[in-house]
Amino acid sequence: MPIESRTRAWVEIDLDALRANFQVVRQLAGAERGVLPMVKANAYGLGVEHIVGALEREDPWGYGVATVEEGVALRDLGIERPVLVVTPIPPAAEGHAIAARLTPSISDLASLARLRAAAETHGSDGVDVHVEIDTGMGRSGFDWRQAAGWAPSLADAAGKRVRIVGVFTHFHSADEPDGESPTLEQAARFAEALEHLPIDRAHLVVHTANSAASLRWPHLSGDFVRPGIFLYGGHAAPSIADEDVVPAPRTVASIRARLSLVREMPAGSTAGYGATYAAVRAERWATAAIGYGDGLPRAYGNRGWALVRGQRVPVRGRVSMDSVVLDVSDVPEVTAGDVATFVGADGDAHITLDEAAALAGTISYEILTRMGNRLPRVYGGEGER
Ligand SMILES: *Cc1c(COP(=O)(O)O)cnc(C)c1O
């Protein structure tokens, strides 16, 4: 008999909330723009199959992935929409990208030539590509300053079988409180580079915006937006609290674990490796069945929180690989089998993904993508049907 998913520790994923967040992006981006959800890294750890199943109902423009393997996986799920691979693809992956009808992004003339050679060898009817322009991110893309050099060579390097159908850039500071001026600067660099392209704007899709940029400056985002984190319940710009500037997302992923043990501990009892915490009085401790081996940040040691029976309770001592100790002295009636919530709501209490990330000294993206394989993903909401 299989063990029920909610027996030990799990992630609950609300597909209605996912779709609600998508609808906020679509509304703020404006009716004239499409939405291309980024579903890289297994849809930020939430499980690409279920996430795409729910997003299909919102009729997205296409999907964005980071790797050829991720794109092939979408095709294997039966997705027919454009699938854009946003990072440069390594040599030898081209044939797979072409066979799966993916849309690679191109950052230099050498990889364009490689893709052309692969398209010719492959005998395919061609491959669509998007040209990335580096306007300050520094990790990929043709250098915007050199556009007069590379742009005129694009058509020749592409040949007949590689079609340049899109152009994009990526903003580095869209989620910063003072991100407006660097973003406008990058937008200006992008526009300047576009002038050099030998291709008519009418034959290109243009895109620039992650979650933060699509919510803050939709007018800079081109033909479609590329949101990721906001769809999955991360604030697009965590240091901007003003909801009129950046809306808060609905929580999509809740991280929960059972209490496996509840004990009364005398004053002086110590918790965890290094015995870094000692009970200051007689305390009631609960062992939650989740640890850093599940993706619970080890940085939570002596500073994280969970919710038990709708109350906030502190982490005591260091986080172990498989468990963590919570001080439940102030929670009457607490018992083994109760649920500890590390991200998400419990009654009226709530720990947002961004609060959890801040506690751990990291970002929401890392909390989500580090959730381990040991945590079953449990899906709920209308989107599941
Ligand atoms: C991951 C990614 C996005 C999505 O960014 P979020 O901050 O998660 O919205 C958009 N564009 C590119 C190129 C990306 O790599």
Short mmCIF file of C-alpha atoms and ligand atoms in Angstrom, two decimals:
data_model
loop_
_atom_site.label_atom_id
_atom_site.label_comp_id
_atom_site.label_asym_id
_atom_site.label_seq_id
_atom_site.Cartn_x
_atom_site.Cartn_y
_atom_site.Cartn_z
CA MET A 1 0.00 0.00 0.00
CA PRO A 2 1.53 3.38 -0.94
CA ILE A 3 2.07 5.83 1.90
CA GLU A 4 -0.31 8.79 1.71
CA SER A 5 1.50 12.00 0.61
CA ARG A 6 0.59 13.99 3.69
CA THR A 7 2.09 11.50 6.13
CA ARG A 8 5.43 13.19 6.76
CA ALA A 9 6.28 16.41 4.91
CA TRP A 10 4.93 17.80 1.67
CA VAL A 11 4.31 20.82 -0.54
CA GLU A 12 0.73 21.82 -1.25
CA ILE A 13 0.29 23.58 -4.56
CA ASP A 14 -2.79 25.67 -5.17
CA LEU A 15 -3.40 25.71 -8.93
CA ASP A 16 -6.26 28.20 -8.57
CA ALA A 17 -3.85 30.65 -6.96
CA LEU A 18 -1.39 30.02 -9.80
CA ARG A 19 -4.04 30.90 -12.35
CA ALA A 20 -5.18 33.93 -10.35
CA ASN A 21 -1.58 35.22 -10.34
CA PHE A 22 -1.36 34.62 -14.09
CA GLN A 23 -4.54 36.65 -14.56
CA VAL A 24 -3.10 39.56 -12.56
CA VAL A 25 -0.05 39.60 -14.82
CA ARG A 26 -2.17 39.40 -17.95
CA GLN A 27 -4.39 42.23 -16.79
CA LEU A 28 -1.53 44.54 -15.81
CA ALA A 29 0.47 43.69 -18.93
CA GLY A 30 -2.46 44.80 -21.07
CA ALA A 31 -4.67 43.02 -23.56
CA GLU A 32 -2.32 43.74 -26.46
CA ARG A 33 0.43 41.65 -24.87
CA GLY A 34 0.84 37.91 -24.55
CA VAL A 35 2.11 36.06 -21.51
CA LEU A 36 4.90 33.50 -21.75
CA PRO A 37 5.19 31.78 -18.37
CA MET A 38 8.70 30.73 -17.42
CA VAL A 39 8.53 27.07 -16.40
CA LYS A 40 12.26 26.37 -16.11
CA ALA A 41 13.69 24.29 -13.26
CA ASN A 42 10.59 22.08 -13.09
CA ALA A 43 8.36 25.17 -12.93
CA TYR A 44 10.44 26.61 -10.06
CA GLY A 45 10.27 23.27 -8.29
CA LEU A 46 6.49 22.99 -8.32
CA GLY A 47 6.19 20.23 -10.92
CA VAL A 48 6.08 21.27 -14.56
CA GLU A 49 3.44 18.78 -15.65
CA HIS A 50 0.75 20.02 -13.28
CA ILE A 51 1.76 23.66 -13.60
CA VAL A 52 1.57 23.57 -17.39
CA GLY A 53 -1.67 21.59 -17.20
CA ALA A 54 -3.23 24.46 -15.24
CA LEU A 55 -1.61 27.25 -17.29
CA GLU A 56 -2.81 25.74 -20.57
CA ARG A 57 -6.30 26.83 -19.55
CA GLU A 58 -5.12 30.46 -19.59
CA ASP A 59 -4.01 30.21 -23.21
CA PRO A 60 -0.44 31.51 -22.79
CA TRP A 61 1.58 32.76 -25.78
CA GLY A 62 4.10 29.98 -25.20
CA TYR A 63 6.47 28.74 -22.50
CA GLY A 64 9.98 29.66 -21.47
CA VAL A 65 12.55 27.10 -20.34
CA ALA A 66 16.26 27.20 -19.57
CA THR A 67 17.43 23.97 -21.16
CA VAL A 68 16.81 21.82 -24.22
CA GLU A 69 15.87 18.91 -21.92
CA GLU A 70 13.16 21.03 -20.30
CA GLY A 71 11.82 21.96 -23.72
CA VAL A 72 11.77 18.34 -24.88
CA ALA A 73 9.85 17.45 -21.69
CA LEU A 74 7.14 19.99 -22.63
CA ARG A 75 6.81 18.44 -26.08
CA ASP A 76 6.56 15.01 -24.44
CA LEU A 77 3.63 16.40 -22.44
CA GLY A 78 1.93 17.27 -25.72
CA ILE A 79 2.50 21.03 -25.60
CA GLU A 80 2.30 22.49 -29.11
CA ARG A 81 2.88 26.18 -28.33
CA PRO A 82 6.21 27.92 -28.93
CA VAL A 83 8.82 26.83 -26.38
CA LEU A 84 11.59 29.36 -25.97
CA VAL A 85 14.95 28.25 -24.54
CA VAL A 86 16.22 31.41 -22.87
CA THR A 87 19.79 30.38 -22.11
CA PRO A 88 22.41 29.73 -24.80
CA ILE A 89 22.31 26.07 -25.79
CA PRO A 90 25.59 24.16 -25.61
CA PRO A 91 27.17 22.71 -28.75
CA ALA A 92 25.74 19.26 -29.51
CA ALA A 93 22.30 20.11 -28.13
CA GLU A 94 21.18 21.78 -31.38
CA GLY A 95 19.89 18.64 -33.07
CA HIS A 96 17.64 17.86 -30.11
CA ALA A 97 16.33 21.41 -30.05
CA ILE A 98 15.51 21.26 -33.75
CA ALA A 99 13.90 17.83 -33.55
CA ALA A 100 11.63 19.04 -30.71
CA ARG A 101 10.76 22.26 -32.60
CA LEU A 102 12.10 24.40 -29.77
CA THR A 103 12.99 28.06 -30.23
CA PRO A 104 16.63 28.53 -29.18
CA SER A 105 17.97 31.93 -28.22
CA ILE A 106 21.13 33.08 -29.91
CA SER A 107 23.88 35.09 -28.25
CA ASP A 108 26.67 35.03 -30.81
CA LEU A 109 27.36 34.40 -34.48
CA ALA A 110 29.27 31.17 -33.80
CA SER A 111 26.28 29.48 -32.20
CA LEU A 112 24.05 30.76 -34.98
CA ALA A 113 26.40 29.08 -37.46
CA ARG A 114 26.33 25.85 -35.45
CA LEU A 115 22.55 25.89 -35.42
CA ARG A 116 22.49 26.47 -39.15
CA ALA A 117 24.81 23.52 -39.71
CA ALA A 118 22.64 21.33 -37.49
CA ALA A 119 19.49 22.42 -39.34
CA GLU A 120 21.14 21.53 -42.65
CA THR A 121 22.38 18.13 -41.42
CA HIS A 122 19.07 17.44 -39.82
CA GLY A 123 17.29 18.07 -43.10
CA SER A 124 14.52 19.81 -41.19
CA ASP A 125 12.36 22.55 -42.65
CA GLY A 126 14.12 25.00 -40.42
CA VAL A 127 14.26 26.42 -36.96
CA ASP A 128 12.93 29.61 -35.42
CA VAL A 129 15.29 31.53 -33.13
CA HIS A 130 15.20 34.61 -30.93
CA VAL A 131 18.22 36.88 -30.76
CA GLU A 132 19.19 37.92 -27.25
CA ILE A 133 20.76 41.31 -26.73
CA ASP A 134 22.88 41.88 -23.63
CA THR A 135 22.05 45.33 -22.28
CA GLY A 136 23.84 44.93 -18.95
CA MET A 137 22.99 41.51 -17.54
CA GLY A 138 26.36 40.22 -18.72
CA ARG A 139 25.54 36.52 -18.81
CA SER A 140 24.35 36.07 -22.39
CA GLY A 141 23.27 37.96 -25.47
CA PHE A 142 24.95 39.95 -28.23
CA ASP A 143 26.61 43.05 -26.82
CA TRP A 144 24.34 46.07 -27.40
CA ARG A 145 27.41 48.31 -27.89
CA GLN A 146 28.60 46.24 -30.84
CA ALA A 147 25.28 46.02 -32.70
CA ALA A 148 26.65 47.80 -35.76
CA GLY A 149 29.19 44.96 -36.00
CA TRP A 150 27.11 41.80 -35.52
CA ALA A 151 23.63 42.85 -36.65
CA PRO A 152 24.41 43.10 -40.40
CA SER A 153 25.91 39.58 -40.31
CA LEU A 154 22.88 37.90 -38.75
CA ALA A 155 21.01 37.11 -41.94
CA ASP A 156 24.08 35.59 -43.61
CA ALA A 157 25.00 33.49 -40.59
CA ALA A 158 21.41 32.24 -40.28
CA GLY A 159 21.11 31.05 -43.86
CA LYS A 160 17.78 29.82 -45.17
CA ARG A 161 16.92 27.27 -42.54
CA VAL A 162 17.30 29.45 -39.44
CA ARG A 163 14.61 32.10 -39.12
CA ILE A 164 15.12 35.01 -36.75
CA VAL A 165 11.61 35.60 -35.43
CA GLY A 166 12.22 37.33 -32.10
CA VAL A 167 14.53 39.63 -30.17
CA PHE A 168 14.81 40.07 -26.44
CA THR A 169 16.78 41.36 -23.51
CA HIS A 170 16.67 40.85 -19.74
CA PHE A 171 16.53 43.59 -17.08
CA HIS A 172 18.85 43.21 -14.11
CA SER A 173 17.21 45.53 -11.57
CA ALA A 174 13.47 45.39 -12.20
CA ASP A 175 12.84 44.16 -8.65
CA GLU A 176 14.92 46.88 -6.97
CA PRO A 177 13.19 49.81 -5.29
CA ASP A 178 15.36 52.21 -7.32
CA GLY A 179 15.27 49.98 -10.39
CA GLU A 180 13.52 52.45 -12.68
CA SER A 181 16.51 54.35 -13.99
CA PRO A 182 18.70 51.28 -14.74
CA THR A 183 15.71 49.64 -16.41
CA LEU A 184 15.01 52.68 -18.57
CA GLU A 185 18.70 52.75 -19.45
CA GLN A 186 18.61 49.09 -20.51
CA ALA A 187 15.42 49.69 -22.51
CA ALA A 188 17.16 52.55 -24.34
CA ARG A 189 20.20 50.35 -25.09
CA PHE A 190 17.87 47.66 -26.39
CA ALA A 191 15.98 50.10 -28.63
CA GLU A 192 19.27 51.41 -29.98
CA ALA A 193 20.51 47.91 -30.83
CA LEU A 194 17.18 47.07 -32.50
CA GLU A 195 17.77 49.90 -34.96
CA HIS A 196 20.67 47.94 -36.39
CA LEU A 197 18.76 44.75 -37.05
CA PRO A 198 18.32 43.99 -40.72
CA ILE A 199 14.83 42.63 -40.02
CA ASP A 200 11.59 44.55 -40.13
CA ARG A 201 10.00 45.07 -36.69
CA ALA A 202 6.70 43.75 -38.06
CA HIS A 203 8.34 40.34 -38.56
CA LEU A 204 9.73 40.10 -35.04
CA VAL A 205 8.33 39.50 -31.59
CA VAL A 206 10.09 41.63 -29.00
CA HIS A 207 10.17 40.90 -25.27
CA THR A 208 12.03 42.09 -22.18
CA ALA A 209 10.08 41.70 -18.96
CA ASN A 210 10.30 39.28 -16.02
CA SER A 211 7.62 39.39 -13.30
CA ALA A 212 8.79 42.65 -11.75
CA ALA A 213 9.18 44.52 -15.04
CA SER A 214 5.88 43.27 -16.41
CA LEU A 215 4.03 44.54 -13.33
CA ARG A 216 5.91 47.83 -12.99
CA TRP A 217 6.62 48.91 -16.57
CA PRO A 218 4.41 46.97 -18.97
CA HIS A 219 4.98 49.65 -21.63
CA LEU A 220 8.66 48.59 -21.79
CA SER A 221 7.90 44.91 -22.24
CA GLY A 222 7.17 44.55 -25.95
CA ASP A 223 4.88 41.88 -27.40
CA PHE A 224 4.76 39.49 -24.47
CA VAL A 225 5.92 39.30 -20.87
CA ARG A 226 7.98 36.49 -19.31
CA PRO A 227 6.82 36.12 -15.70
CA GLY A 228 8.09 33.40 -13.41
CA ILE A 229 8.25 34.00 -9.67
CA PHE A 230 5.02 35.99 -9.35
CA LEU A 231 3.02 33.14 -10.87
CA TYR A 232 4.46 30.80 -8.23
CA GLY A 233 3.66 33.06 -5.30
CA GLY A 234 6.85 35.07 -4.86
CA HIS A 235 6.58 38.83 -4.57
CA ALA A 236 7.91 40.38 -7.78
CA ALA A 237 9.76 43.10 -5.87
CA PRO A 238 9.93 42.06 -2.20
CA SER A 239 11.33 45.36 -0.98
CA ILE A 240 8.41 47.33 -2.44
CA ALA A 241 5.53 46.93 -0.01
CA ASP A 242 3.16 49.34 -1.78
CA GLU A 243 0.41 47.23 -3.38
CA ASP A 244 -0.44 50.05 -5.78
CA VAL A 245 3.07 49.80 -7.23
CA VAL A 246 3.53 46.01 -7.17
CA PRO A 247 0.64 43.72 -6.23
CA ALA A 248 1.22 40.87 -3.80
CA PRO A 249 0.80 37.40 -5.29
CA ARG A 250 -1.45 34.73 -3.88
CA THR A 251 0.41 31.94 -2.11
CA VAL A 252 0.81 28.97 -4.45
CA ALA A 253 3.16 26.64 -2.56
CA SER A 254 2.70 25.76 1.12
CA ILE A 255 5.43 23.77 2.84
CA ARG A 256 4.13 21.58 5.66
CA ALA A 257 5.31 18.75 7.90
CA ARG A 258 3.84 16.54 10.60
CA LEU A 259 4.95 16.72 14.19
CA SER A 260 6.31 13.26 14.87
CA LEU A 261 7.00 13.70 18.57
CA VAL A 262 5.85 16.11 21.30
CA ARG A 263 7.67 16.09 24.64
CA GLU A 264 7.91 18.03 27.88
CA MET A 265 11.55 19.01 28.35
CA PRO A 266 13.10 20.16 31.63
CA ALA A 267 15.03 23.43 31.83
CA GLY A 268 18.55 22.97 30.51
CA SER A 269 17.63 20.42 27.82
CA THR A 270 19.59 21.06 24.66
CA ALA A 271 18.43 20.93 21.05
CA GLY A 272 20.23 19.84 17.90
CA TYR A 273 23.85 19.47 16.73
CA GLY A 274 26.23 21.60 18.73
CA ALA A 275 23.58 21.96 21.46
CA THR A 276 23.21 25.59 20.43
CA TYR A 277 19.97 26.03 22.34
CA ALA A 278 19.19 25.15 25.96
CA ALA A 279 15.69 25.31 27.39
CA VAL A 280 15.43 28.34 29.67
CA ARG A 281 12.55 26.80 31.64
CA ALA A 282 10.51 23.65 31.40
CA GLU A 283 9.45 23.71 27.75
CA ARG A 284 7.34 21.65 25.39
CA TRP A 285 9.22 20.69 22.23
CA ALA A 286 7.88 19.16 19.06
CA THR A 287 9.96 17.40 16.44
CA ALA A 288 8.78 18.31 12.94
CA ALA A 289 9.50 15.69 10.28
CA ILE A 290 11.31 17.94 7.83
CA GLY A 291 14.93 19.04 7.56
CA TYR A 292 17.50 20.51 5.23
CA GLY A 293 17.43 17.23 3.30
CA ASP A 294 13.93 18.29 2.24
CA GLY A 295 14.98 21.84 1.39
CA LEU A 296 14.17 23.47 4.72
CA PRO A 297 16.93 26.10 4.95
CA ARG A 298 19.59 25.22 7.48
CA ALA A 299 19.76 28.96 8.13
CA TYR A 300 16.52 28.51 10.09
CA GLY A 301 18.53 27.20 13.03
CA ASN A 302 17.49 29.23 16.12
CA ARG A 303 15.79 31.85 13.94
CA GLY A 304 13.08 30.30 11.76
CA TRP A 305 9.39 30.00 12.49
CA ALA A 306 6.58 27.62 11.78
CA LEU A 307 2.84 27.75 12.39
CA VAL A 308 1.23 25.11 14.59
CA ARG A 309 -2.50 25.26 15.32
CA GLY A 310 -2.57 28.78 13.91
CA GLN A 311 0.23 30.03 16.19
CA ARG A 312 3.78 31.06 15.43
CA VAL A 313 6.36 28.83 17.09
CA PRO A 314 10.15 29.24 16.98
CA VAL A 315 12.80 26.80 15.73
CA ARG A 316 15.15 25.67 18.51
CA GLY A 317 18.71 24.60 17.78
CA ARG A 318 20.13 23.69 14.38
CA VAL A 319 18.09 22.17 11.60
CA SER A 320 18.98 18.49 11.05
CA MET A 321 18.83 16.71 7.70
CA ASP A 322 15.50 15.05 8.47
CA SER A 323 13.95 16.95 11.35
CA VAL A 324 13.83 20.17 13.29
CA VAL A 325 12.77 21.05 16.84
CA LEU A 326 10.00 23.60 17.47
CA ASP A 327 9.13 25.18 20.80
CA VAL A 328 5.40 24.60 21.21
CA SER A 329 5.24 25.55 24.90
CA ASP A 330 2.52 28.10 24.17
CA VAL A 331 0.34 25.84 22.07
CA PRO A 332 -2.10 23.98 24.28
CA GLU A 333 -3.48 20.67 23.00
CA VAL A 334 -0.57 20.21 20.59
CA THR A 335 -0.05 16.58 19.73
CA ALA A 336 1.96 14.30 17.47
CA GLY A 337 0.38 14.26 14.01
CA ASP A 338 -0.37 18.00 14.09
CA VAL A 339 0.85 19.95 11.09
CA ALA A 340 3.69 22.50 11.16
CA THR A 341 3.51 25.04 8.33
CA PHE A 342 6.80 26.63 7.28
CA VAL A 343 5.38 28.51 4.27
CA GLY A 344 1.69 29.20 3.82
CA ALA A 345 -1.41 29.75 5.93
CA ASP A 346 -2.66 27.99 9.05
CA GLY A 347 -5.89 29.47 10.35
CA ASP A 348 -5.46 33.25 10.44
CA ALA A 349 -1.68 33.04 10.61
CA HIS A 350 0.44 33.14 7.48
CA ILE A 351 4.13 32.93 6.59
CA THR A 352 4.70 34.21 3.09
CA LEU A 353 7.30 32.72 0.80
CA ASP A 354 9.17 36.02 0.93
CA GLU A 355 9.17 36.11 4.72
CA ALA A 356 10.57 32.56 4.73
CA ALA A 357 13.24 33.58 2.22
CA ALA A 358 14.21 36.65 4.23
CA LEU A 359 14.49 34.56 7.41
CA ALA A 360 16.88 32.25 5.58
CA GLY A 361 18.84 35.13 4.05
CA THR A 362 17.90 34.14 0.52
CA ILE A 363 15.26 34.79 -2.16
CA SER A 364 11.92 33.15 -2.81
CA TYR A 365 13.29 31.52 -5.98
CA GLU A 366 15.85 29.56 -4.00
CA ILE A 367 13.35 28.37 -1.38
CA LEU A 368 11.14 26.98 -4.17
CA THR A 369 13.79 25.42 -6.37
CA ARG A 370 15.54 23.78 -3.41
CA MET A 371 12.48 21.92 -2.21
CA GLY A 372 13.70 18.36 -2.29
CA ASN A 373 12.53 15.28 -4.12
CA ARG A 374 11.57 13.85 -0.75
CA LEU A 375 8.66 16.30 -0.49
CA PRO A 376 5.65 15.01 -2.41
CA ARG A 377 3.87 17.74 -4.39
CA VAL A 378 0.17 17.67 -3.59
CA TYR A 379 -2.03 19.57 -6.01
CA GLY A 380 -5.30 21.28 -5.26
CA GLY A 381 -7.66 23.79 -6.82
CA GLU A 382 -9.84 23.89 -9.89
CA GLY A 383 -6.84 23.93 -12.17
CA GLU A 384 -6.32 20.29 -11.36
CA ARG A 385 -9.38 19.06 -13.21
C1 LIG B 1 13.78 33.23 -15.23
C2 LIG B 1 13.60 34.25 -16.27
C3 LIG B 1 12.47 35.08 -16.28
C4 LIG B 1 11.45 35.07 -15.16
O1 LIG B 1 11.92 35.87 -14.09
P1 LIG B 1 11.05 36.09 -12.78
O2 LIG B 1 11.86 37.04 -12.00
O3 LIG B 1 10.94 34.76 -12.13
O4 LIG B 1 9.74 36.61 -13.21
C5 LIG B 1 12.29 35.92 -17.36
N1 LIG B 1 13.18 35.97 -18.37
C6 LIG B 1 14.31 35.22 -18.37
C7 LIG B 1 15.26 35.34 -19.51
C8 LIG B 1 14.56 34.35 -17.33
O5 LIG B 1 15.67 33.61 -17.33
#
